[in-house]
Structures are given as C-alpha cells and as structure tokens.
Tab-separated table of C-alpha atoms and ligand atoms in Angstrom:
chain	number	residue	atom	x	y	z
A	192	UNK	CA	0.000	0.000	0.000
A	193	UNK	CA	1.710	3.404	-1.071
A	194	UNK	CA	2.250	5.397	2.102
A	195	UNK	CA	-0.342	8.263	2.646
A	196	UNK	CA	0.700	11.854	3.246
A	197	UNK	CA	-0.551	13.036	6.536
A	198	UNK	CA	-2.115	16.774	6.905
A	199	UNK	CA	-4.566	18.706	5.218
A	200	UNK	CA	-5.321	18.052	1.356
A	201	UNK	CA	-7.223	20.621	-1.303
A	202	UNK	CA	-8.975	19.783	-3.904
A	203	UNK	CA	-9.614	21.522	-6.830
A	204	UNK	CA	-12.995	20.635	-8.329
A	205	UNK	CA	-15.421	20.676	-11.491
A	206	UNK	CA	-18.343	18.444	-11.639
A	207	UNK	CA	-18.607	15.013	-12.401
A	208	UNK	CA	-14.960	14.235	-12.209
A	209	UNK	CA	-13.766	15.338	-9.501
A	210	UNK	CA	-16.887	14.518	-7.817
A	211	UNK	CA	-16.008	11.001	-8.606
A	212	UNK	CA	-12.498	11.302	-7.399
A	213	UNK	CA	-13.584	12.625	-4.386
A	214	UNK	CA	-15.705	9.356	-3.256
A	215	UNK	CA	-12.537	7.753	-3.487
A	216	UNK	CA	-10.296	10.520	-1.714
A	217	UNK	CA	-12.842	10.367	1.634
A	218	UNK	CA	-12.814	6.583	1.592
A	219	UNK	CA	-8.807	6.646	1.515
A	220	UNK	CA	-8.643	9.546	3.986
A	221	UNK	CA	-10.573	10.967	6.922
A	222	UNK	CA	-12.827	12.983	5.005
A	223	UNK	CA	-11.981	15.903	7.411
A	224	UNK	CA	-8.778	15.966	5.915
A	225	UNK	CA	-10.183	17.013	2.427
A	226	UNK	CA	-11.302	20.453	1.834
A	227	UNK	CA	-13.074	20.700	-1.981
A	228	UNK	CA	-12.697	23.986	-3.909
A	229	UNK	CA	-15.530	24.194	-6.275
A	230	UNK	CA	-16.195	26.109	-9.865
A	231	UNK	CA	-19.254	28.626	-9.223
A	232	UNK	CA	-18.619	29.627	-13.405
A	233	UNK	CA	-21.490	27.162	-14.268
A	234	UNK	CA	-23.990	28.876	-11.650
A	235	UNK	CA	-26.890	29.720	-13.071
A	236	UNK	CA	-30.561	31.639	-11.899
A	237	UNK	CA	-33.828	30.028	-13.257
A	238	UNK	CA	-37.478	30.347	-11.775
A	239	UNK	CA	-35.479	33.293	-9.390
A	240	UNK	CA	-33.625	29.955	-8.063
A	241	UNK	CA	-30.060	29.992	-7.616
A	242	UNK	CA	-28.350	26.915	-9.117
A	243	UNK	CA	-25.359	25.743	-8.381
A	244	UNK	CA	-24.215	22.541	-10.833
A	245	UNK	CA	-20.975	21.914	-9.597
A	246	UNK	CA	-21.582	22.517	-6.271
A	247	UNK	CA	-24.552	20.082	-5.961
A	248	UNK	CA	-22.815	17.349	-8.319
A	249	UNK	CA	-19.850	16.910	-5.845
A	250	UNK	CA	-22.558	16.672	-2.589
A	251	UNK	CA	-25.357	14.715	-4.364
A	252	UNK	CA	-22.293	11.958	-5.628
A	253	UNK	CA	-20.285	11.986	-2.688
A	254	UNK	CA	-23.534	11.478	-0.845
A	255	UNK	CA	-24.220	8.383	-3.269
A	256	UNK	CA	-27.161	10.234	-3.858
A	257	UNK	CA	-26.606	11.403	-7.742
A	258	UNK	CA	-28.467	10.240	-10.835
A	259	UNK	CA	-25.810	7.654	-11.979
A	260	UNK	CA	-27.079	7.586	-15.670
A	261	UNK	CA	-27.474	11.329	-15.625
A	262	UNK	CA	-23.679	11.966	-13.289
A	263	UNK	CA	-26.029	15.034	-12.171
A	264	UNK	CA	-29.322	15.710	-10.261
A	265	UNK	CA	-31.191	13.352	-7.600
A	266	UNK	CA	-31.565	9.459	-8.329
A	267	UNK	CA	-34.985	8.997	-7.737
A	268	UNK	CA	-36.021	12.108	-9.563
A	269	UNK	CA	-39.521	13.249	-10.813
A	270	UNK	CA	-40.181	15.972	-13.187
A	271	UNK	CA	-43.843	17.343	-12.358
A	272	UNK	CA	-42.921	20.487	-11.040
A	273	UNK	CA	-41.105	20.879	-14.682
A	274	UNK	CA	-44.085	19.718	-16.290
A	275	UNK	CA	-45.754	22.835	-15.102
A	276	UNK	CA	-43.245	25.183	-15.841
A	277	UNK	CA	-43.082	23.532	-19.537
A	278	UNK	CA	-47.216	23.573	-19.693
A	279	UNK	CA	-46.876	27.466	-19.481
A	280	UNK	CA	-44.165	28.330	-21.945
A	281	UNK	CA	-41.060	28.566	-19.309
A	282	UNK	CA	-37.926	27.725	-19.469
A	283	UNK	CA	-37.983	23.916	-19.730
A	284	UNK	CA	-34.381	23.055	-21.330
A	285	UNK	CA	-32.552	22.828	-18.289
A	286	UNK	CA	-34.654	20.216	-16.070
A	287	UNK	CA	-34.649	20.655	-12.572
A	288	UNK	CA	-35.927	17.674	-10.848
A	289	UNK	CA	-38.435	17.567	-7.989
A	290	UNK	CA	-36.038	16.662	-5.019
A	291	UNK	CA	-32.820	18.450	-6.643
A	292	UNK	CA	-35.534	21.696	-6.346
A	293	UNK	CA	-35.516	21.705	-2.484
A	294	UNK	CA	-31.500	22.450	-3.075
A	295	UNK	CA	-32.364	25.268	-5.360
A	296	UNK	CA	-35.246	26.773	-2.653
A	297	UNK	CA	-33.113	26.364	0.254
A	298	UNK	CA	-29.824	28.120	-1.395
A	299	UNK	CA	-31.784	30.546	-2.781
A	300	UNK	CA	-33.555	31.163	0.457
A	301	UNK	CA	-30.655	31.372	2.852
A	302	UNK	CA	-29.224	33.305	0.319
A	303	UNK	CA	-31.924	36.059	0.519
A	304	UNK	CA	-31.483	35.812	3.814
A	305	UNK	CA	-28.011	37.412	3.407
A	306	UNK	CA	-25.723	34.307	4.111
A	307	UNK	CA	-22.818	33.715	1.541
A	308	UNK	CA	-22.970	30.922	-0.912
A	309	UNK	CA	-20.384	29.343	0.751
A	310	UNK	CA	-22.216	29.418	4.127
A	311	UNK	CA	-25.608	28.011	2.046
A	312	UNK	CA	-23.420	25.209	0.810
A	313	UNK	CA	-21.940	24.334	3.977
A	314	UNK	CA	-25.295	23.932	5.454
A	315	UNK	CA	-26.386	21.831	2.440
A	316	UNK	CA	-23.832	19.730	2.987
A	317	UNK	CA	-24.193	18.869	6.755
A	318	UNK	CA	-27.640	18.179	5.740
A	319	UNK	CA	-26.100	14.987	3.582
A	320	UNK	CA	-24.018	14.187	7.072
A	321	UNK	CA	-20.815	14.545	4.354
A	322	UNK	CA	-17.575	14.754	6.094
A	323	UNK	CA	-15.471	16.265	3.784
A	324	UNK	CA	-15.346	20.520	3.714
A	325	UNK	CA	-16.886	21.538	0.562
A	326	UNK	CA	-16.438	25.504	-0.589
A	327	UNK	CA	-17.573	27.848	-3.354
A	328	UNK	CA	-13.951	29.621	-4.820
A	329	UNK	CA	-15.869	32.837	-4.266
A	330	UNK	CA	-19.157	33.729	-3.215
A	331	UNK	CA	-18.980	36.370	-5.316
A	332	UNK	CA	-20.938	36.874	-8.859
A	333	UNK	CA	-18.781	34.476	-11.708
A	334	UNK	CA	-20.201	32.823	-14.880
A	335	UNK	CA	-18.529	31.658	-17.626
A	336	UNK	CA	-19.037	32.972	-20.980
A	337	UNK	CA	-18.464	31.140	-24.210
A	338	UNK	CA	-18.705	32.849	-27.329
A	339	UNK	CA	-20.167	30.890	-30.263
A	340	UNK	CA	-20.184	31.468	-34.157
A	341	UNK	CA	-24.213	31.695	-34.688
A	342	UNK	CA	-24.709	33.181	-31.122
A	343	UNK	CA	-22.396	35.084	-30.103
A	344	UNK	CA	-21.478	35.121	-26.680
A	345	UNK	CA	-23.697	32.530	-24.573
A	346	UNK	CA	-23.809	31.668	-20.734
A	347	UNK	CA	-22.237	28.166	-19.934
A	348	UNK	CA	-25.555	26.330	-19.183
A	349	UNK	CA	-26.736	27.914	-22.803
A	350	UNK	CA	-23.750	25.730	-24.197
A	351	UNK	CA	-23.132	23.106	-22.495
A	352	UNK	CA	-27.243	21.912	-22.026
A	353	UNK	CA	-29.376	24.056	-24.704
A	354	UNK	CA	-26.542	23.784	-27.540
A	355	UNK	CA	-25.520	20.429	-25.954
A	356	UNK	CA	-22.145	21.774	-26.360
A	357	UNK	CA	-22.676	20.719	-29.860
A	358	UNK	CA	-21.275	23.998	-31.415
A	359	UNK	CA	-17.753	25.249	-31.728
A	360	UNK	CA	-16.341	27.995	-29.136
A	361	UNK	CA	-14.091	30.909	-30.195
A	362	UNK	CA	-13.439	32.485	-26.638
A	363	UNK	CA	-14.232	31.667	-23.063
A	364	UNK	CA	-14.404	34.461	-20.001
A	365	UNK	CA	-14.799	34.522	-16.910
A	366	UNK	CA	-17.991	37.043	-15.859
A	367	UNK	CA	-17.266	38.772	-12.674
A	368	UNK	CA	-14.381	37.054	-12.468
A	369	UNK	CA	-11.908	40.394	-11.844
A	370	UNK	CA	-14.102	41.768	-8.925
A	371	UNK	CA	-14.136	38.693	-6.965
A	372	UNK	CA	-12.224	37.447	-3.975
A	373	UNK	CA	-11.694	33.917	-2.903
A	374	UNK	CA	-14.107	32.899	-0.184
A	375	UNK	CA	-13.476	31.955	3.081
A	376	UNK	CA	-10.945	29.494	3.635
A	377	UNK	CA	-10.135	28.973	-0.249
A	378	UNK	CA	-6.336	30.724	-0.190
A	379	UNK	CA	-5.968	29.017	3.488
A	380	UNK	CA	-6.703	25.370	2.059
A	381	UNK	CA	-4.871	25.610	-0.461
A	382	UNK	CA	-1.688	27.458	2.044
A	383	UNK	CA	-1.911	24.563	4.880
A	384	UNK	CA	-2.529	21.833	2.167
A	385	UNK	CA	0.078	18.780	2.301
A	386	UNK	CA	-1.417	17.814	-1.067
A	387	UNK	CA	-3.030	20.169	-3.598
A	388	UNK	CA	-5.413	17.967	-6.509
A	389	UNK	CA	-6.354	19.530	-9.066
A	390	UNK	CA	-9.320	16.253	-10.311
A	391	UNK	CA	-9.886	15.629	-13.952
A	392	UNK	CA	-12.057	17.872	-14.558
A	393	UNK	CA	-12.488	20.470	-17.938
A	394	UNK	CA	-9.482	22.339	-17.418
A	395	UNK	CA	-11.296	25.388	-19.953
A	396	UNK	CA	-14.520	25.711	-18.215
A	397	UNK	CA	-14.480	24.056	-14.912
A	398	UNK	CA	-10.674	24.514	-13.388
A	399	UNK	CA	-9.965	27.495	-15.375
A	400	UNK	CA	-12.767	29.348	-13.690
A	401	UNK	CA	-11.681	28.738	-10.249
A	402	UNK	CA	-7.667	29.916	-11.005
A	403	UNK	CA	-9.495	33.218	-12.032
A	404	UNK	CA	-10.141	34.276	-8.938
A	405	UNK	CA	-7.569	36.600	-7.966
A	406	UNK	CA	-4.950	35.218	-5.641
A	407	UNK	CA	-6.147	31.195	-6.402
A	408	UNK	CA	-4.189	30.759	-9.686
A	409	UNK	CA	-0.732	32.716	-7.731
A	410	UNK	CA	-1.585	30.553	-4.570
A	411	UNK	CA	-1.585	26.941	-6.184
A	412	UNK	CA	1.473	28.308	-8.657
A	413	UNK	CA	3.336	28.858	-5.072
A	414	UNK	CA	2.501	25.504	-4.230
A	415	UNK	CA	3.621	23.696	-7.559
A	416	UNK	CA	5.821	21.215	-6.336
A	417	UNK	CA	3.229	19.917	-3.959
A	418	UNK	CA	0.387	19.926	-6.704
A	419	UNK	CA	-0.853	16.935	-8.572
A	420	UNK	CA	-3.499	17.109	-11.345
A	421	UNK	CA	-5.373	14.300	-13.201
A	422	UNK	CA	-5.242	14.681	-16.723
A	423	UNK	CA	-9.757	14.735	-17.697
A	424	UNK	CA	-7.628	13.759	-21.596
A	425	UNK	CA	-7.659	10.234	-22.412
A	426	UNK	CA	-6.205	9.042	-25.464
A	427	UNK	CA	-6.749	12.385	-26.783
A	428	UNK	CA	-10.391	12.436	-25.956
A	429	UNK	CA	-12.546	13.821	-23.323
A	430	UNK	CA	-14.418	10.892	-20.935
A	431	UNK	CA	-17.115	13.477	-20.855
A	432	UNK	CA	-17.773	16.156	-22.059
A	433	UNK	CA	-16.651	18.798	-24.331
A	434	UNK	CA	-12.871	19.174	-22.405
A	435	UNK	CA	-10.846	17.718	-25.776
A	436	UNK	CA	-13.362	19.579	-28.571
A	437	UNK	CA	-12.658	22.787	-26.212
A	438	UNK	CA	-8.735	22.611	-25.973
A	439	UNK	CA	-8.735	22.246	-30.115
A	440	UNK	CA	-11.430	25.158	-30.625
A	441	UNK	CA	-8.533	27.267	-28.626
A	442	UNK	CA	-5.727	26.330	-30.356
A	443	UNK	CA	-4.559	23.892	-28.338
A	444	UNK	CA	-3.605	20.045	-28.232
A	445	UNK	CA	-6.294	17.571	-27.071
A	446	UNK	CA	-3.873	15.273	-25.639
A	447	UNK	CA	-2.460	14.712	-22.070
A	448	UNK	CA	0.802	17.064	-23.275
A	449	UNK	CA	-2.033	19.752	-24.438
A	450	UNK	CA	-3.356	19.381	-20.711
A	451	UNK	CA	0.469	19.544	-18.819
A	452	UNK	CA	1.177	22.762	-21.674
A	453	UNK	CA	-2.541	23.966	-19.776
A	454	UNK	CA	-1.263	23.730	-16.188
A	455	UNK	CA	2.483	24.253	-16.710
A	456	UNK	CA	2.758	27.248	-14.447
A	457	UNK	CA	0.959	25.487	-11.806
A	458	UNK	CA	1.470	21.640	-11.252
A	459	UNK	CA	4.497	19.495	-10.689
A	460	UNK	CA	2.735	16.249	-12.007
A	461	UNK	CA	0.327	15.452	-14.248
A	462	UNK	CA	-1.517	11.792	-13.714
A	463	UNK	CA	-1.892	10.083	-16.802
A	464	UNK	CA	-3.935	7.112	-18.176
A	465	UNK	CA	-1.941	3.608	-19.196
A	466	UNK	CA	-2.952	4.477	-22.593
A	467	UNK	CA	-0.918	7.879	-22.674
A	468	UNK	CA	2.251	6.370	-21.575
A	469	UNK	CA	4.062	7.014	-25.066
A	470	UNK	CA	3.348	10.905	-24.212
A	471	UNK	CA	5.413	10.518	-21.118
A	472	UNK	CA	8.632	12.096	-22.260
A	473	UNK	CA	6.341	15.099	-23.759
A	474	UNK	CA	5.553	16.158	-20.558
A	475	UNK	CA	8.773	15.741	-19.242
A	476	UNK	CA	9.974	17.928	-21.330
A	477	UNK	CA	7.763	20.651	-19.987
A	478	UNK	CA	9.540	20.402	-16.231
A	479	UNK	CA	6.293	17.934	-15.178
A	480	UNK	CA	6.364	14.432	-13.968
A	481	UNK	CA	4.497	12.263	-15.661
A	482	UNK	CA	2.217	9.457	-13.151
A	483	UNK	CA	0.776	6.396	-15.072
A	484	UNK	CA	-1.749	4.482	-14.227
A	485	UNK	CA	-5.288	3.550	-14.302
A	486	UNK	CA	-7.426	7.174	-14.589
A	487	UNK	CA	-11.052	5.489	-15.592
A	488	UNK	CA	-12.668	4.729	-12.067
A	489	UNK	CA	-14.878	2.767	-13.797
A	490	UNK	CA	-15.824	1.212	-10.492
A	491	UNK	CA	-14.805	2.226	-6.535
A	492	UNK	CA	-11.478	-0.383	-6.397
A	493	UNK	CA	-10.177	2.045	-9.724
A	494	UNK	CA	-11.422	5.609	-7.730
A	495	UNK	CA	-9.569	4.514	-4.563
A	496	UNK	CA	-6.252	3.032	-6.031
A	497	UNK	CA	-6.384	7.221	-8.334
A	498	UNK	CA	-6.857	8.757	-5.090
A	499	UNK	CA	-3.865	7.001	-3.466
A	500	UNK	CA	-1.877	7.722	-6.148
A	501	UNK	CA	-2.682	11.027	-6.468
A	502	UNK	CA	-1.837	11.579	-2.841
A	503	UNK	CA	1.297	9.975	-2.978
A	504	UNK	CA	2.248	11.142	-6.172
A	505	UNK	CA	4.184	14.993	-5.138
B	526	LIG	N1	-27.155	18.718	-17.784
B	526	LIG	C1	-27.864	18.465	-18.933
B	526	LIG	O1	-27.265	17.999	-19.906
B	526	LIG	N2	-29.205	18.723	-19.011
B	526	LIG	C2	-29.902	19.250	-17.984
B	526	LIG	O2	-31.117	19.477	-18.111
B	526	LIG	C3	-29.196	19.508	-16.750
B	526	LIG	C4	-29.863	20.002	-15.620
B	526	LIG	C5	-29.135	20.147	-14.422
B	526	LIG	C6	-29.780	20.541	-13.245
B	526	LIG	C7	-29.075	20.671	-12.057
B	526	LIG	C8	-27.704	20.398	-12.036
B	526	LIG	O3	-27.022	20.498	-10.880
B	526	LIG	C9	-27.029	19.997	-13.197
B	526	LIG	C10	-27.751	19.876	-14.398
B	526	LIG	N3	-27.111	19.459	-15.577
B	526	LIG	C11	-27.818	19.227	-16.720
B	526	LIG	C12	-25.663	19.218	-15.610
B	526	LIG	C13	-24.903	20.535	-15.665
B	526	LIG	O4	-25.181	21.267	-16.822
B	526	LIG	C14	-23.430	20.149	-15.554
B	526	LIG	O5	-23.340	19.384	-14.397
B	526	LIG	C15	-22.411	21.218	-15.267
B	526	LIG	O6	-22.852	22.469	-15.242
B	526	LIG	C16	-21.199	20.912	-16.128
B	526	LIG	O7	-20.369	20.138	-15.348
C-alpha cells in the first residue's frame, strides 16, 4: 500500500470528475482531511432559483445520492414540477428535478437571507451528514461565458445543455471574475494543504474558472511542487464532455501534453492514463512528472487506487 501523506489536502474541483475522485479521496482519507474547492462559473438563476451545478454534483455523488445515468441531479427524480413550468411556456431546457428543487429553494432562500454561498453550501452539505469541507472559490458573482459562431457570446448552461455543447467555441471568459475574492478558507486550504489535486475535470470551463479568482491561480502556482493534477484527456479524448473539442477550438492540443502545456505554471505532475504512456517524455519535457496508471474509475477499487496515487504522487 503506497504510504499516505498526513495533513490537510485541497482539492480543486469541477463536476462530475472530480466529484467522482472525491468518493474515493474520503474513503482513503478521513474525510476531514479534504477540503473541496468548487467552480461557481457554471452557476446559473432560473425560476429566481439559484443553481449551483458543480456545487450540488460533488454533494449529491459523494452522498451516493446522484443520478448515476445522468452523473447530475437526484436518483430517484420526478419531473412534475417541470411539467408545469413547460405547460406554461417557461424555461424547460434545463430540467430541474423535484427533489434536486428543495436544493435550489433552500440556497436561494438562505441566500436572501443574506448568508454567503459558501455558508448556504456548507449547510447543504451537513444536511447529507458529508464529512469532507466543501467551498464555493468565491461567493462572489462568476459565470462563464463562451462565445459561439451563430450566437455570439452565450452563458455556460446555454452551451453546455441548450446547444448540448454541440457547437464550436471561439473564446471563453470569466464574468465577474476580476471583482471577486476567494471565499473563506479557499487561499488558506490551499496554504496549509500537504497535497493540492487539481481532479480531472475540464481544465477550460471548470478549473480554469476557479484559477481566475484573484490570488487562487498565484496561490496553487506557489505551491507547484506539492500539486498533482489528473489529466480529464484520455487518449486524446474527453471521458465526458466537451474538455478535448474545447482545448482544439482554442488552439490547443487535445492530448495529455495539451493538458500539462494547460497547467504548466501550476502543477508538478500530471496523472496520466496507461494508454498515454508514449506521451510521457512530452511532458517531461515541460519540467512535469508524468504518473501512469489507471485514470477510468470505472468502479470504486479504480477511484480509490487514483486517489492514493494522487496523494502519494508529489
Ligand atoms: N445537464 C444536462 O445535460 N441537461 C440538464 O437538463 C441539466 C440540468 C441540471 C440541473 C441541475 C444540475 O445540478 C445539473 C444539471 N445538468 C444538466 C448538468 C450541468 O449542466 C453540468 O453538471 C455542469 O454544469 C457541467 O459540469
């Protein structure tokens, strides 16, 4: 068994991904250990709710709660209160389910009562008994933007769920991004932090988001030699989602050396699947160590044996 690191470990998150990794790193570690930065880029509000995707992927799948054929939302989900909303002309592309909308009234709620996001999600998060520490990079206003040939520029959720990220992106920003500050705890986390993980998520739209905070991207670059990311690039391809399509549309390399060229500044290794091991010597030759191994946790023996490695990987 690879020897653990003791101390504090960060975590820096997307959605479904790093979710995923992150049922493995609580079951390897005391989940107390683990402090999860999350993207807020995908946020969205809809029916005056405030929705937070990422957010609620990494409690409802940590909680073993999640849809696993959707990788979002409840399991167990119904749509009626959708139903309505589509019977009278609303907004109906982007389904909220009937249990995933008691998330969406309490944020929204607790928000209105003045509490930060990050205080909302820490009290959404008790409420699933989850042991890990699980905060927004900012509770400040930040969406991604994606700009599109026959639209212009669109919100995330606009691409990604309307467009079914089935159209080609000139240029991504970060909304609200320069006015932000990291929330509570973010710039500590990532200071005390034995490990730093950055989990395969989109580096474009889900990790980029969170380095544009100011101070995040200069605090993990500080940290570089004790930072290890997971490549979301398999074999040149995204497992989901639009991360490899992305990286072309912007010039760059949809490979695992496209994704250690991404994070050069900022990580000392890159983890890499079995399949890339012929790219090994690519990413060398950027100053990063290459890790090999299994990255498709395909089942919970996979997730765990990442999350070691990851952790003993700096
Ligand atoms: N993804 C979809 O493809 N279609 C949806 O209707 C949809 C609804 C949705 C509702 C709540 C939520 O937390 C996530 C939802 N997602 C949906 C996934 C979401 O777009 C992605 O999880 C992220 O924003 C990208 O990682």
């Amino acid at each position: 068994m690879t020897d653990l690191p003791d101390g504090p470990i960060a975590v820096l998150c997307g959605g479904v991904g790093a979710a995923k990794l992150l049922t493995g790193l609580q079951r390897v570690v005391a989940p107390e250990r683990i402090t999860a930065i999350a993207n807020v880029g995908d946020d969205l509000e809809l029916h005056g709710l405030h929705v937070s995707p990422d957010l609620d992927t990494i409690t409802y799948t940590t909680a073993g709660a999640v849809s696993r054929e959707r990788g979002w939302g409840l399991d167990g989900e119904s749509w009626q209160a959708m139903e309505m909303v589509g019977r009278y002309g609303g907004v109906d592309w982007f389904s909220l389910g009937d249990r995933d909308l008691g998330t969406h009234l309490y944020r929204t709620h607790r928000l209105a009562e003045g509490a930060s996001l990050g205080e909302a999600t820490a009290e959404i998060v008790a409420g699933w008994d989850l042991g890990f520490h699980l905060l927004p990079v900012t509770d400040d206003r930040l969406r991604t933007m994606v700009t599109t040939a026959d639209e212009g520029e669109i919100t995330f959720q606009e691409y990604f769920v309307r467009r079914q990220h089935d159209v080609a992106v000139s240029a991504v920003r970060f909304d609200g991004a320069e006015d932000a500050t990291p929330a509570p705890g973010v710039l500590d986390a990532i200071a005390d932090a034995t490990v730093i993980v950055i989990a395969p998520s989109n580096p474009v739209v889900s990790i980029d988001p969170v380095l544009a905070v100011p101070g995040v991207r200069d605090a993990i670059a500080a940290r570089r030699n004790d930072v290890v990311a997971v490549s979301p690039i398999v074999g040149g391809e995204a497992l989901k989602g639009p991360a490899d399509r992305l990286l072309t549309e912007l010039g760059r390399e949809s490979s695992v050396v496209g994704v250690a060229d991404w994070y050069r500044d900022i990580t000392g290794v890159l983890v890499i699947d079995n399949v890339d091991a012929h790219h090994a010597p690519g990413i060398e030759a950027l100053g990063i160590r290459p890790v090999v191994t299994n990255t498709i946790m395909s089942e919970p023996t996979i997730t765990d044996a990442l999350a070691r490695t990851c952790l003993a990987a700096r």
